[in-house]
mmCIF file with all atom_site columns, C-alpha atoms in Angstrom:
data_model
loop_
_atom_site.group_PDB
_atom_site.id
_atom_site.type_symbol
_atom_site.label_atom_id
_atom_site.label_alt_id
_atom_site.label_comp_id
_atom_site.label_asym_id
_atom_site.label_entity_id
_atom_site.label_seq_id
_atom_site.pdbx_PDB_ins_code
_atom_site.Cartn_x
_atom_site.Cartn_y
_atom_site.Cartn_z
_atom_site.occupancy
_atom_site.B_iso_or_equiv
_atom_site.pdbx_formal_charge
_atom_site.auth_seq_id
_atom_site.auth_comp_id
_atom_site.auth_asym_id
_atom_site.auth_atom_id
_atom_site.pdbx_PDB_model_num
ATOM 1  C CA . MET A 1 1  ? -7.296  -14.282 -4.918  1.00 95.00 ? 1  MET A CA 1
ATOM 2  C CA . GLY A 1 2  ? -10.921 -15.121 -4.369  1.00 97.00 ? 2  GLY A CA 1
ATOM 3  C CA . GLU A 1 3  ? -13.384 -12.552 -3.098  1.00 97.00 ? 3  GLU A CA 1
ATOM 4  C CA . TYR A 1 4  ? -14.336 -14.983 -0.318  1.00 97.00 ? 4  TYR A CA 1
ATOM 5  C CA . GLU A 1 5  ? -10.723 -15.842 0.532   1.00 96.00 ? 5  GLU A CA 1
ATOM 6  C CA . VAL A 1 6  ? -10.320 -16.180 4.292   1.00 96.00 ? 6  VAL A CA 1
ATOM 7  C CA . LEU A 1 7  ? -6.859  -14.573 3.992   1.00 96.00 ? 7  LEU A CA 1
ATOM 8  C CA . LEU A 1 8  ? -7.958  -11.687 1.755   1.00 97.00 ? 8  LEU A CA 1
ATOM 9  C CA . ASP A 1 9  ? -7.184  -8.989  4.334   1.00 97.00 ? 9  ASP A CA 1
ATOM 10 C CA . ASP A 1 10 ? -3.725  -10.430 5.005   1.00 98.00 ? 10 ASP A CA 1
ATOM 11 C CA . SER A 1 11 ? -3.021  -10.771 1.297   1.00 97.00 ? 11 SER A CA 1
ATOM 12 C CA . THR A 1 12 ? -4.151  -7.212  0.642   1.00 98.00 ? 12 THR A CA 1
ATOM 13 C CA . ARG A 1 13 ? -1.802  -5.912  3.351   1.00 98.00 ? 13 ARG A CA 1
ATOM 14 C CA . PHE A 1 14 ? 1.046   -8.022  1.934   1.00 98.00 ? 14 PHE A CA 1
ATOM 15 C CA . TYR A 1 15 ? 0.366   -6.552  -1.521  1.00 98.00 ? 15 TYR A CA 1
ATOM 16 C CA . GLU A 1 16 ? 0.208   -2.981  -0.191  1.00 99.00 ? 16 GLU A CA 1
ATOM 17 C CA . ASN A 1 17 ? 3.455   -3.396  1.765   1.00 99.00 ? 17 ASN A CA 1
ATOM 18 C CA . GLY A 1 18 ? 5.227   -4.809  -1.279  1.00 98.00 ? 18 GLY A CA 1
ATOM 19 C CA . LYS A 1 19 ? 3.968   -2.019  -3.505  1.00 98.00 ? 19 LYS A CA 1
ATOM 20 C CA . ALA A 1 20 ? 5.060   0.616   -0.963  1.00 99.00 ? 20 ALA A CA 1
ATOM 21 C CA . ALA A 1 21 ? 8.530   -0.976  -0.934  1.00 99.00 ? 21 ALA A CA 1
ATOM 22 C CA . GLY A 1 22 ? 8.794   -0.752  -4.730  1.00 98.00 ? 22 GLY A CA 1
ATOM 23 C CA . VAL A 1 23 ? 8.229   -4.454  -5.411  1.00 97.00 ? 23 VAL A CA 1
ATOM 24 C CA . ASP A 1 24 ? 6.582   -5.389  -8.720  1.00 96.00 ? 24 ASP A CA 1
ATOM 25 C CA . VAL A 1 25 ? 3.353   -6.864  -7.360  1.00 97.00 ? 25 VAL A CA 1
ATOM 26 C CA . GLU A 1 26 ? -0.172  -7.475  -8.609  1.00 97.00 ? 26 GLU A CA 1
ATOM 27 C CA . LEU A 1 27 ? -3.325  -8.364  -6.730  1.00 97.00 ? 27 LEU A CA 1
ATOM 28 C CA . GLN A 1 28 ? -6.398  -9.528  -8.599  1.00 96.00 ? 28 GLN A CA 1
ATOM 29 C CA . VAL A 1 29 ? -9.548  -10.456 -6.724  1.00 97.00 ? 29 VAL A CA 1
ATOM 30 C CA . PHE A 1 30 ? -11.931 -12.798 -8.510  1.00 97.00 ? 30 PHE A CA 1
ATOM 31 C CA . ASP A 1 31 ? -15.624 -12.252 -7.728  1.00 96.00 ? 31 ASP A CA 1
ATOM 32 C CA . GLU A 1 32 ? -17.429 -14.948 -5.781  1.00 96.00 ? 32 GLU A CA 1
ATOM 33 C CA . MET A 1 33 ? -14.388 -17.240 -5.591  1.00 97.00 ? 33 MET A CA 1
ATOM 34 C CA . GLN A 1 34 ? -13.250 -19.017 -2.429  1.00 96.00 ? 34 GLN A CA 1
ATOM 35 C CA . HIS A 1 35 ? -9.905  -20.054 -0.940  1.00 95.00 ? 35 HIS A CA 1
ATOM 36 C CA . VAL A 1 36 ? -7.648  -21.862 -3.449  1.00 95.00 ? 36 VAL A CA 1
ATOM 37 C CA . PHE A 1 37 ? -10.258 -21.729 -6.221  1.00 97.00 ? 37 PHE A CA 1
ATOM 38 C CA . GLN A 1 38 ? -7.474  -22.275 -8.761  1.00 97.00 ? 38 GLN A CA 1
ATOM 39 C CA . PHE A 1 39 ? -7.650  -26.012 -8.018  1.00 97.00 ? 39 PHE A CA 1
ATOM 40 C CA . MET A 1 40 ? -10.755 -26.015 -10.222 1.00 97.00 ? 40 MET A CA 1
ATOM 41 C CA . ALA A 1 41 ? -8.656  -25.315 -13.330 1.00 98.00 ? 41 ALA A CA 1
ATOM 42 C CA . GLY A 1 42 ? -10.178 -27.122 -16.275 1.00 98.00 ? 42 GLY A CA 1
ATOM 43 C CA . ASN A 1 43 ? -13.614 -26.990 -14.662 1.00 98.00 ? 43 ASN A CA 1
ATOM 44 C CA . ALA A 1 44 ? -14.151 -23.296 -13.894 1.00 97.00 ? 44 ALA A CA 1
ATOM 45 C CA . PRO A 1 45 ? -13.282 -20.477 -16.310 1.00 97.00 ? 45 PRO A CA 1
ATOM 46 C CA . GLU A 1 46 ? -12.327 -18.216 -13.383 1.00 97.00 ? 46 GLU A CA 1
ATOM 47 C CA . ALA A 1 47 ? -9.692  -20.726 -12.312 1.00 98.00 ? 47 ALA A CA 1
ATOM 48 C CA . ASP A 1 48 ? -8.326  -21.019 -15.848 1.00 98.00 ? 48 ASP A CA 1
ATOM 49 C CA . ASP A 1 49 ? -8.185  -17.222 -16.092 1.00 97.00 ? 49 ASP A CA 1
ATOM 50 C CA . ALA A 1 50 ? -6.373  -16.951 -12.758 1.00 98.00 ? 50 ALA A CA 1
ATOM 51 C CA . ILE A 1 51 ? -3.771  -19.562 -13.754 1.00 98.00 ? 51 ILE A CA 1
ATOM 52 C CA . ALA A 1 52 ? -3.177  -17.786 -17.075 1.00 98.00 ? 52 ALA A CA 1
ATOM 53 C CA . LYS A 1 53 ? -2.725  -14.444 -15.307 1.00 97.00 ? 53 LYS A CA 1
ATOM 54 C CA . ILE A 1 54 ? -0.324  -15.948 -12.773 1.00 97.00 ? 54 ILE A CA 1
ATOM 55 C CA . ALA A 1 55 ? 1.740   -17.461 -15.601 1.00 97.00 ? 55 ALA A CA 1
ATOM 56 C CA . ALA A 1 56 ? 1.769   -14.188 -17.561 1.00 97.00 ? 56 ALA A CA 1
ATOM 57 C CA . PHE A 1 57 ? 3.048   -12.335 -14.488 1.00 96.00 ? 57 PHE A CA 1
ATOM 58 C CA . MET A 1 58 ? 5.658   -14.948 -13.554 1.00 96.00 ? 58 MET A CA 1
ATOM 59 C CA . ARG A 1 59 ? 7.180   -15.644 -16.997 1.00 97.00 ? 59 ARG A CA 1
ATOM 60 C CA . PRO A 1 60 ? 9.186   -12.419 -17.312 1.00 95.00 ? 60 PRO A CA 1
ATOM 61 C CA . HIS A 1 61 ? 10.189  -12.553 -13.638 1.00 94.00 ? 61 HIS A CA 1
ATOM 62 C CA . LEU A 1 62 ? 11.654  -16.004 -14.249 1.00 96.00 ? 62 LEU A CA 1
ATOM 63 C CA . GLY A 1 63 ? 13.312  -14.998 -17.523 1.00 96.00 ? 63 GLY A CA 1
ATOM 64 C CA . LEU A 1 64 ? 10.970  -17.147 -19.596 1.00 95.00 ? 64 LEU A CA 1
ATOM 65 C CA . SER A 1 65 ? 9.686   -14.512 -22.004 1.00 79.00 ? 65 SER A CA 1
#
């Protein structure tokens, strides 16, 4: 999630509601990044880092690690 994400407040509430319900959730906010900054993967280290963190979180949830 980018710091300048237009949906940051909604996403934060979604995260907090999931956490309160006992769901395994993570929310990471990347400084100075905008909406859908991950599309810059391969051109921005923040995007590469975000994609790697998403994959690391998803792998065990999908039974891939």
